[in-house]
XYZ file of C-alpha atoms in Angstrom:
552
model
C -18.650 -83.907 -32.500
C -16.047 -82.636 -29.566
C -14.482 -80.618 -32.340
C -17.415 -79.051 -33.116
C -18.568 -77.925 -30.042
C -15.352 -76.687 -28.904
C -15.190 -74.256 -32.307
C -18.676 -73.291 -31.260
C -17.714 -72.342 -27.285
C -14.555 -70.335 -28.722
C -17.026 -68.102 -31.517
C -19.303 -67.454 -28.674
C -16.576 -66.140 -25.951
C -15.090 -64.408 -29.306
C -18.591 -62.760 -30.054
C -18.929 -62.271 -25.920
C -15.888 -59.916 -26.223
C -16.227 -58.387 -29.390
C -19.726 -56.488 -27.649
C -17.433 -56.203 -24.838
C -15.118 -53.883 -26.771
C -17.709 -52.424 -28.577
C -19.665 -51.275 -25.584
C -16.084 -50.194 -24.282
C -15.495 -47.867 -27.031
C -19.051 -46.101 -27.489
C -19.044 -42.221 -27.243
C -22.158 -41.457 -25.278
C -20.939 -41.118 -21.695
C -18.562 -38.466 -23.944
C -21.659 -36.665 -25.794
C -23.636 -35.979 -22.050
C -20.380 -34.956 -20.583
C -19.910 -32.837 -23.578
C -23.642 -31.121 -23.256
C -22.935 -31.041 -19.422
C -20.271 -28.821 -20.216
C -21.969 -26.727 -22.381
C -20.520 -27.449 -25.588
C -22.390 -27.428 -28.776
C -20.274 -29.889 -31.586
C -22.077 -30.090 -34.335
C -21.083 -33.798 -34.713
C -19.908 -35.887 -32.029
C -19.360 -39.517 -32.837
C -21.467 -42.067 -31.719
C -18.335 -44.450 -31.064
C -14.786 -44.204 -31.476
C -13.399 -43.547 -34.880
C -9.757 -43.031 -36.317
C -7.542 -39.754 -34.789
C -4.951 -39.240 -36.731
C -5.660 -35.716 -37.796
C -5.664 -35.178 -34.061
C -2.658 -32.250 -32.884
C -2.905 -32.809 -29.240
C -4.500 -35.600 -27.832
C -3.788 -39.205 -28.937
C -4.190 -39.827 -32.663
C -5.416 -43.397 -31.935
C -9.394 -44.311 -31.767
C -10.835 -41.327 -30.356
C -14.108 -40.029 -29.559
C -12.926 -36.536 -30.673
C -13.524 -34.631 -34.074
C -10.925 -31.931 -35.047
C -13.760 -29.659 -34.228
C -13.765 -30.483 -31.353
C -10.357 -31.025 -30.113
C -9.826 -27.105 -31.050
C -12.819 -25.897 -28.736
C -11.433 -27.993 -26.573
C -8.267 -26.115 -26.764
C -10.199 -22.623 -26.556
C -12.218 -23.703 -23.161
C -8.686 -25.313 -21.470
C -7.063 -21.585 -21.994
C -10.539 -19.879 -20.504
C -10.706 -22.513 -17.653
C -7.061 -22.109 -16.203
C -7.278 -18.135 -16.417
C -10.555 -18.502 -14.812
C -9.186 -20.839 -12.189
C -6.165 -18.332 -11.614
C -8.354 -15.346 -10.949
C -10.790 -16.848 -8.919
C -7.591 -18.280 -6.788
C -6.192 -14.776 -6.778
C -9.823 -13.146 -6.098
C -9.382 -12.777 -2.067
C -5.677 -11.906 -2.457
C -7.096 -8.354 -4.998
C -10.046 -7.941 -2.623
C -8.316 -7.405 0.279
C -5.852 -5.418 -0.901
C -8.424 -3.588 -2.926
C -10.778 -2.946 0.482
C -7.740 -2.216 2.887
C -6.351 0.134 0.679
C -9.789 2.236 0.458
C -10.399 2.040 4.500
C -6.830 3.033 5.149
C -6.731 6.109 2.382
C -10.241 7.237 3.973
C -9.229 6.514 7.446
C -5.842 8.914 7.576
C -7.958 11.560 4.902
C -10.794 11.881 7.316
C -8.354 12.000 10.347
C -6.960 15.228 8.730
C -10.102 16.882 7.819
C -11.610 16.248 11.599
C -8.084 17.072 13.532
C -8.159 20.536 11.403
C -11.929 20.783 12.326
C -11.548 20.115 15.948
C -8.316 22.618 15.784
C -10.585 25.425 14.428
C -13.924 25.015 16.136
C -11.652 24.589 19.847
C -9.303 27.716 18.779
C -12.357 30.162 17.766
C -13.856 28.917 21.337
C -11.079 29.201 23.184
C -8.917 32.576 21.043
C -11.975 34.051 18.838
C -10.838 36.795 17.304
C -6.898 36.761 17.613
C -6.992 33.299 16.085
C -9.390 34.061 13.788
C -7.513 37.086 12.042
C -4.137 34.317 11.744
C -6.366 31.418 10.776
C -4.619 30.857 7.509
C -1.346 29.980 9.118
C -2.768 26.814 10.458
C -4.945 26.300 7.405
C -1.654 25.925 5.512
C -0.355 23.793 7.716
C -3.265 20.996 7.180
C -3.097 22.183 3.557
C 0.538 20.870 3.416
C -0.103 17.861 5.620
C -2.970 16.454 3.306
C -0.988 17.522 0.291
C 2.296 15.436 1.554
C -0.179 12.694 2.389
C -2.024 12.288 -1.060
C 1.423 12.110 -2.806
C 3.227 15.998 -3.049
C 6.274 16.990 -3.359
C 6.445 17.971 0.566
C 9.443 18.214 2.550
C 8.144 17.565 5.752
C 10.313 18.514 8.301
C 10.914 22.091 6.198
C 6.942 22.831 6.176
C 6.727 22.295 9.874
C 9.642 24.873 10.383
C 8.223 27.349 8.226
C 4.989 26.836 9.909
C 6.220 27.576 13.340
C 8.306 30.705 12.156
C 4.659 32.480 10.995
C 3.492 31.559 13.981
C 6.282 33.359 15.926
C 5.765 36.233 13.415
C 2.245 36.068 13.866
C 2.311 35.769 17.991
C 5.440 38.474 18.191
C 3.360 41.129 16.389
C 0.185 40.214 18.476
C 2.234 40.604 21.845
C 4.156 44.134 20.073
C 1.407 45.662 18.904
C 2.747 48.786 20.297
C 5.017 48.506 17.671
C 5.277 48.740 13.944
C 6.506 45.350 12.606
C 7.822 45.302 9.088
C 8.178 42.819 6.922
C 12.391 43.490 7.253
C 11.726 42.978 10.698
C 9.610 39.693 10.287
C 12.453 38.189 8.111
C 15.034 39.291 10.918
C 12.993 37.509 13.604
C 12.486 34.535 12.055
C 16.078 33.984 12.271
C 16.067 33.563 15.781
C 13.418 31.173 15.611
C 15.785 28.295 17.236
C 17.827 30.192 19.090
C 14.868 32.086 21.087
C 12.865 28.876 21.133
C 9.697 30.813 22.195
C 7.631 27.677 22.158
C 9.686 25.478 24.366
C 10.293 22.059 22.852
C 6.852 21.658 21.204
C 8.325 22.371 17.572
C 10.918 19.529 18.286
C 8.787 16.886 19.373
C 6.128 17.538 17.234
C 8.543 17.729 14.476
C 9.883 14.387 14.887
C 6.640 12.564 15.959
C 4.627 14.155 12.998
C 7.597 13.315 10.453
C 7.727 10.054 11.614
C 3.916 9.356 11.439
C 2.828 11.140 8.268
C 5.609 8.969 6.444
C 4.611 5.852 7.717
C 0.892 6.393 7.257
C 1.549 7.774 3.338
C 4.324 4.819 2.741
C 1.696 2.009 4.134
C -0.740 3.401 1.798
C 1.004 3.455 -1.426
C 2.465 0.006 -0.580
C -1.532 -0.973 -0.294
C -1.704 0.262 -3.476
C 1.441 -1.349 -4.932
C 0.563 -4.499 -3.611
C -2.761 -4.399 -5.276
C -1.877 -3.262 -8.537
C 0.710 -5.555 -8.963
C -1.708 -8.773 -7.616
C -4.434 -7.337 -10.149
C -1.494 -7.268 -13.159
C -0.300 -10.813 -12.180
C -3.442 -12.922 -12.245
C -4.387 -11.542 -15.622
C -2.696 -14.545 -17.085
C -1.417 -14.850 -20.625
C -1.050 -18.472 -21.871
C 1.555 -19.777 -24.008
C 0.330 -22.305 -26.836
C 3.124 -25.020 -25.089
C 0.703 -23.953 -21.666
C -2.787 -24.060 -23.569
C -1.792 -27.833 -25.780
C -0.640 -29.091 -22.191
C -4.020 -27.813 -20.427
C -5.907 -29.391 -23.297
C -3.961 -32.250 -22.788
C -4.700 -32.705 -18.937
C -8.189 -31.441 -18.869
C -9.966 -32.948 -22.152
C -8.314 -35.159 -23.680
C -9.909 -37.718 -21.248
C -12.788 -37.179 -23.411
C -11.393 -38.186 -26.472
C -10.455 -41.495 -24.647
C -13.777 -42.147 -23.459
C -13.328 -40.964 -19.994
C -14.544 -37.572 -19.425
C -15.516 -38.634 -15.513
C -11.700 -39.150 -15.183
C -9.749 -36.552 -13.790
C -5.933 -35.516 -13.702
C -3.117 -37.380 -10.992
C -2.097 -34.232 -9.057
C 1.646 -34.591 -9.443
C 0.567 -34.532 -13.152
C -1.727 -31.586 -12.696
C 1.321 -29.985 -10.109
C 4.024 -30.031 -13.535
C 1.278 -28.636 -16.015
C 0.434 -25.718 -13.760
C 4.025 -24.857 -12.379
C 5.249 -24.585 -16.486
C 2.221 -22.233 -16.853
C 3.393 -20.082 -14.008
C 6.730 -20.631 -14.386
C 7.080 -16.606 -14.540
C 4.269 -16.139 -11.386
C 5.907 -18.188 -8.978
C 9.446 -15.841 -9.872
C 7.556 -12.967 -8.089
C 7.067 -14.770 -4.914
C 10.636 -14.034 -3.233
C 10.030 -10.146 -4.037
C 6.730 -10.821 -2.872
C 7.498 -12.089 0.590
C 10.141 -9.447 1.295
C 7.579 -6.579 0.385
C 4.902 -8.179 2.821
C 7.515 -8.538 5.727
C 8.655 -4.742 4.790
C 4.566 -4.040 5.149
C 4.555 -6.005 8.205
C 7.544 -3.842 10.027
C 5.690 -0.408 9.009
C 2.131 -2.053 10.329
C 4.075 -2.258 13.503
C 4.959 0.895 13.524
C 1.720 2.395 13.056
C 0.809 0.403 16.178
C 3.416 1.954 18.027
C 5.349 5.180 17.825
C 4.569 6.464 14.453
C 0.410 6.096 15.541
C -0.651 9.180 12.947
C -3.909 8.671 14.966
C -1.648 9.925 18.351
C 0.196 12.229 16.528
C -2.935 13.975 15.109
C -5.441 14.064 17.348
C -3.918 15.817 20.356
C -2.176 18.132 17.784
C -4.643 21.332 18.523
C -3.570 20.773 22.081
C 0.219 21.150 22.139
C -0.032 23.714 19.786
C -1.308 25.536 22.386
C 1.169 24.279 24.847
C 3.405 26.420 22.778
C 1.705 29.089 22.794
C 1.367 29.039 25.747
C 5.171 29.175 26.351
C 5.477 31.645 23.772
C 3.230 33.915 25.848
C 4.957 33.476 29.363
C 7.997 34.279 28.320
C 6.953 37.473 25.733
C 8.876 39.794 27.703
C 12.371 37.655 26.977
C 11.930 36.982 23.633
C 10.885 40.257 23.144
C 14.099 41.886 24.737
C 16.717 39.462 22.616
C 14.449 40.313 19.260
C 15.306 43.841 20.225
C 18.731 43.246 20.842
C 19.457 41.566 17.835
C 17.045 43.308 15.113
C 17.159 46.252 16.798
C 13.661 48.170 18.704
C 11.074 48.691 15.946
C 9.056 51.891 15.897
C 6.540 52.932 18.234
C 2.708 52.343 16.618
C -0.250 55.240 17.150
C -1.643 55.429 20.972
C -4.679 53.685 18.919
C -3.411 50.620 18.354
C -0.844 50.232 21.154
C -4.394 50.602 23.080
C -6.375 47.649 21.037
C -3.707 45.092 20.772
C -3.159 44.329 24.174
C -6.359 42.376 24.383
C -6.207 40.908 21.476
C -3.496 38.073 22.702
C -4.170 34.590 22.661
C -4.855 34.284 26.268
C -6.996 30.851 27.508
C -5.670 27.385 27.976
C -6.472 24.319 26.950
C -8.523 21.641 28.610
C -5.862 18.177 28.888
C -5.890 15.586 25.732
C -7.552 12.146 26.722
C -7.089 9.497 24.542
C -10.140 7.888 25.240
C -11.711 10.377 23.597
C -10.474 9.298 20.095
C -13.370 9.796 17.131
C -14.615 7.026 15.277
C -14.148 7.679 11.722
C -15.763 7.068 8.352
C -13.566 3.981 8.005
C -15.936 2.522 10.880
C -12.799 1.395 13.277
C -9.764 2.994 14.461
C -6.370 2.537 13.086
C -5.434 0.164 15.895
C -8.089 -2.727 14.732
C -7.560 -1.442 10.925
C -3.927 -2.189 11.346
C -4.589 -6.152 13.299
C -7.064 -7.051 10.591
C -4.618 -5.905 7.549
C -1.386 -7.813 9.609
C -3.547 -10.921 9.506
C -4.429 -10.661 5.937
C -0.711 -9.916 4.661
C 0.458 -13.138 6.834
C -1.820 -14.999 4.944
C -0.521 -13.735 1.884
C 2.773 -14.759 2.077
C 3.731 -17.540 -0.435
C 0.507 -16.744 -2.597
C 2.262 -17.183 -5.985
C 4.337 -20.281 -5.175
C 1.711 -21.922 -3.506
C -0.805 -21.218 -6.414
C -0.187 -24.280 -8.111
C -1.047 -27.011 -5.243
C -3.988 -24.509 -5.034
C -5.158 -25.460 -8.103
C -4.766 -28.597 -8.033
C -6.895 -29.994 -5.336
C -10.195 -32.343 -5.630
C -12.867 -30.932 -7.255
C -10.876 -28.562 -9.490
C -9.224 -30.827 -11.899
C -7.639 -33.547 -10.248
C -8.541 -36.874 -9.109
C -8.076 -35.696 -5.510
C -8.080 -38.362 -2.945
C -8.821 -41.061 -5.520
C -6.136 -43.780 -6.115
C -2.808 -43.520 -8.333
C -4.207 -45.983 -10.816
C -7.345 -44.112 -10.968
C -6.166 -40.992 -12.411
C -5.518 -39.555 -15.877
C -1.644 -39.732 -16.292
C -1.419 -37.764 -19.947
C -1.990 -41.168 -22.050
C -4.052 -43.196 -20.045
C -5.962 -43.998 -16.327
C -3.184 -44.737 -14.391
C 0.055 -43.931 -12.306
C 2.103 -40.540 -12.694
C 5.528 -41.422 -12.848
C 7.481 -38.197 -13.396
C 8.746 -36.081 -10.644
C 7.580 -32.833 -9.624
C 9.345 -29.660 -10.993
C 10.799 -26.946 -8.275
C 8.827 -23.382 -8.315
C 10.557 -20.993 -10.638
C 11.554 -20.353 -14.180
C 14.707 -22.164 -14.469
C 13.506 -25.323 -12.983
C 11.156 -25.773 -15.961
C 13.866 -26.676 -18.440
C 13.178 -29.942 -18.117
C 9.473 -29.868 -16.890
C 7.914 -32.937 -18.620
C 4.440 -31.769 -19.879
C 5.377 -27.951 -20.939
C 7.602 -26.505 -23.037
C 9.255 -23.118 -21.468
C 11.974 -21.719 -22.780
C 13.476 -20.008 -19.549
C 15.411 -17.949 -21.713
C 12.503 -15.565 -22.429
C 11.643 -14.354 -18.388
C 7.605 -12.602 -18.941
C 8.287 -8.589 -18.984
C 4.711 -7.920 -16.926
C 6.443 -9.742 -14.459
C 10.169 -8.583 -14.423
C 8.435 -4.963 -14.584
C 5.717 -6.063 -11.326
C 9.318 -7.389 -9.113
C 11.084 -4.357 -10.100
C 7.963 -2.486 -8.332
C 7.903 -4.828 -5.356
C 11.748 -4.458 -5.052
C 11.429 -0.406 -5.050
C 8.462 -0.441 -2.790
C 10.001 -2.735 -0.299
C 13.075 -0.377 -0.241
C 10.553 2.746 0.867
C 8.585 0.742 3.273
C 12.206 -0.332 5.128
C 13.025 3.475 5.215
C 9.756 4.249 6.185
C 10.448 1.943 9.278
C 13.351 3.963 9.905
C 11.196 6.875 10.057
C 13.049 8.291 6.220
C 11.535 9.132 3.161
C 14.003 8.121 0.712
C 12.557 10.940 -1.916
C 13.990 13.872 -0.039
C 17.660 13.890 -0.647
C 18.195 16.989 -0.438
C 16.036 20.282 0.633
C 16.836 21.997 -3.133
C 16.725 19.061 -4.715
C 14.389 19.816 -7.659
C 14.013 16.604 -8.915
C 12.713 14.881 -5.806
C 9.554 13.110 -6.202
C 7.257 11.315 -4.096
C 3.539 9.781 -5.572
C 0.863 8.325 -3.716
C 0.688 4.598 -4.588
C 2.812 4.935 -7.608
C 6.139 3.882 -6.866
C 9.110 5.121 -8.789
C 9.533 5.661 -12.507
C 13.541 4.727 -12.005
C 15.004 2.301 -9.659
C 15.107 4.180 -6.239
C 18.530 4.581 -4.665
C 18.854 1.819 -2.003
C 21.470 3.714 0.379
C 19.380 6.724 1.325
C 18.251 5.602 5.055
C 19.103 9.051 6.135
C 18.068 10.976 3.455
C 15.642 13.209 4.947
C 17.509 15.981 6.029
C 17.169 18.337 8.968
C 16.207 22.311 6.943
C 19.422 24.053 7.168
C 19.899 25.793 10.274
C 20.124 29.655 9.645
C 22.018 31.621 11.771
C 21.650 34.873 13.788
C 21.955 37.579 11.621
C 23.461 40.993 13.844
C 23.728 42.360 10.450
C 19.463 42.593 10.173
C 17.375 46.172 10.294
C 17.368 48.309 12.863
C 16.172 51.622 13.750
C 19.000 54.135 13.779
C 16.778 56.344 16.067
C 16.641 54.064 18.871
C 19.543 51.970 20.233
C 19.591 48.202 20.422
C 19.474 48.489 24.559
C 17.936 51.818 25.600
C 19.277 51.997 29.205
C 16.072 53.130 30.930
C 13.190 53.217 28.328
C 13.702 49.994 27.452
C 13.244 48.356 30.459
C 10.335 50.015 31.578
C 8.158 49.656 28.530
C 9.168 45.697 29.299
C 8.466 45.709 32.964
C 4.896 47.725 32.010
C 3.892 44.929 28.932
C 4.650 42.216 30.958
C 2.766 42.965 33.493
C -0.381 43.986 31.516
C 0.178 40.858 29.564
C 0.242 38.953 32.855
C -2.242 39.888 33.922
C -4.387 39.533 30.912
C -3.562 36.273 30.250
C -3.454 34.652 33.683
């Protein structure tokens, strides 16, 4: 009777755990999560059922189908490139938004500095500055078209603009005179010797250089920095990346634990061998936003286009100014060296006397600065882009632990045992790889063959690497594209970057325009000598003191 009754406790405990494992193995929690997800299997089974023609997750029971197991290979390679462009998302915007603000802020700077210039000079000149208007529209002409990306040596435009203006201003204040076009070309090369403007042309030379290439520089790196962010996080998985995705992120749910998420060490080595080729931009990366860093600074400081620009219309007529007070001497050493032009009709010795630029200007003030279309000026434009490039330092090799935080696909804050490992609930025992290509040779969960570097990416560092070598001269106050004034295959593009590796020993490269020397040899008039001993001075003493008094 004992015997009996201890066969009958053991079939009942038996029969106890048999449901046990049956209820252990059923499929439903599987088919909601499934329909959760918003899959649509046309068979999912009701409990588990033999995987052996399984490819990726375990071939043992299984809830899975082979139908299945292949969407679930489909939705793993649409989640992570997802996941990586919603990560990267902020990074593009910014760079995307700071980039338009900056390119509208120094566009509408020009247009209202050459407004300002015009609507103060036809106030303050009318007609004299109105018949020469052109020289200074060229001038803005050339500044934009440097700016949006020309072939512009700057430092040779702004010397060829101040040598029409002497042209322009020498004929004005000789209008007694006939002035040839001979006699243009012989002045101008006196233009640094006479310096008839004072030191305006120098400082504004050097200050405008300096401004326009940080302000053009900054921008294209904007637009390096987003193209190559917008290139990067379009993410092309490997089949090794997709079957180890698949792995981490479904294959729960063949196990009968789709609640169940990834350890994060485990979820840390399945996303670094993914971006194996990513995280190899970030040391580029970091040196181009420390290069953009140094030229934000400068736009803070010295090289402030905003400065520069605005109080442009002002010293311009600071040298004009000087131009006019000392007439008479530049005048007299013209004449000596190009010899004394011919005498012009009684009519319009008598009408170009007034005609001089004669008023001065009212003093910059700075506080005085226009808000532009880019709703701020470049001071707060430049703090708010310095906080957003600090921020994106790091981006690529911190992407992974990005990724991998609670919520997204790992088990977060949850315990080791509770975790999916790859096989099972439970610990992650592998270490975590280093950031980079080469580390992955041995990366446990994906195959890379570090052999094979990604070309997007080796092209997207090459682009970084030239960029950060412009925005180091552009510190410097050089643009690397102007070796040489006759070089005619110098090149410079807005945003674009080089075609060919850029030459990385070119800090000085923006040369001074070649200094031309006095020419004794230009045209003069054989019927009047180069120093008349009496005439000469008279007609001087007479002009400057009509001028004097017209312009005083």
């Amino acid at each position: 009777m004992l015997r009996l009754e201890t066969i009958i406790c053991t079939f009942s405990v038996l029969s106890v755990a048999a449901r046990a494992d049956f209820k252990a193995r059923n499929c439903s929690e599987v088919r909601e999560a499934c329909v959760g997800k918003g899959f649509s299997f046309t068979n999912v089974p009701i409990q588990e059922i033999p995987g052996e023609y399984l490819r990726v997750c375990s071939q043992g029971s299984t809830c899975c189908t082979q139908e299945m197991e292949d969407k679930f290979g489909q939705q793993s390679k649409q989640d992570f490139e997802n996941l990586v462009d919603e990560m990267s998302h902020e990074l593009r915007s910014t760079f995307v938004s700071r980039h338009k603000r900056f390119d509208e802020f120094f566009l509408e700077l020009l247009e209202n500095t050459e407004r300002s210039l015009n609507e103060m000079f036809v106030r303050t000149y009318g007609k004299p500055y109105m018949q020469n208007s052109e020289v200074f529209e060229n001038l803005f002409a050339e500044l934009k078209r440097y700016y949006t990306g020309g072939n512009v040596n700057l430092e040779e435009m702004l010397n060829d603009f101040w040598s029409r203006l002497l042209e322009r201003m020498f004929t004005l204040l000789n209008s007694q005179y006939v002035i040839t076009e001979d006699y243009l070309e012989c002045i101008s090369k006196y233009t640094d010797q006479l310096k008839p403007f004072g030191d305006v042309p120098r400082k504004l030379k050097a200050q405008v250089t300096r401004a326009f290439i940080a302000a053009r520089t900054f921008v294209q790196g904007l637009s390096v920095g987003r193209e190559v962010a917008q290139r990067v996080s379009k993410v092309s998985s490997t089949p090794a990346c997709i079957r180890a995705l698949t792995k981490m992120l479904y294959c729960p749910f063949c196990q009968g634990m789709p609640a169940v998420k990834s350890c994060k060490n485990y979820c840390l080595n399945v996303v670094k061998g993914c971006l194996a080729n990513q995280a190899d931009l970030d040391p580029e990366w970091n040196l181009y936003i420390d290069a953009m860093l140094l030229v934000a600074q400068r736009l803070e400081g010295p090289f402030n286009i905003e400065s520069v620009m605005e109080p442009i219309d002002v010293k311009i007529s600071e040298a004009i100014m000087n131009m006019q007070d000392n007439s008479a001497q530049v005048s007299y050493r013209v004449f000596q060296g190009c010899g004394q032009p011919k005498p012009a009709g009684m009519t319009r010795s008598a009408r170009g006397v007034p005609d001089v630029f004669h008023a001065r200007f009212r003093p910059y003030s700075p506080e005085e600065r226009p808000t532009t279309a880019a709703g701020t000026s470049l001071d707060r434009l430049v703090i708010d882009i310095k906080e957003k490039l600090k921020l994106s330092k790091k981006f690529w090799s911190n992407l992974p632990e990005a990724m991998c935080v609670e919520d997204r696909v790992t088990a977060g804050n949850a315990s080791d045992e509770e975790c999916w490992n790859g096989h099972t609930k439970g610990r992650y025992f592998p270490e975590v790889q280093k950031d980079g290509l080469t580390h992955q040779v041995n990366n446990p969960e994906v195959g890379v063959d570090i052999t094979r570097p990604d070309t997007l990416i080796r092209q997207q560092i090459m682009a970084l690497r030239v960029m950060t070598n412009k925005l180091k001269n552009a510190y410097n106050g050089n643009d690397i594209y102007f070796q040489d004034s006759s070089d005619e295959g110098s090149s410079s593009g807005s945003g674009s970057g080089c075609t060919e590796v850029c030459p990385t020993d070119m800090a000085g490269a923006a040369t001074e325009a070649p200094v031309v020397e006095a020419d004794r040899s230009g045209p003069v008039d054989d019927s009047a000598p180069l120093c008349a001993p009496l005439a000469l001075p008279t007609i001087l003493a007479l002009s400057a003191l009509a001028l004097h008094r017209q312009w005083r």
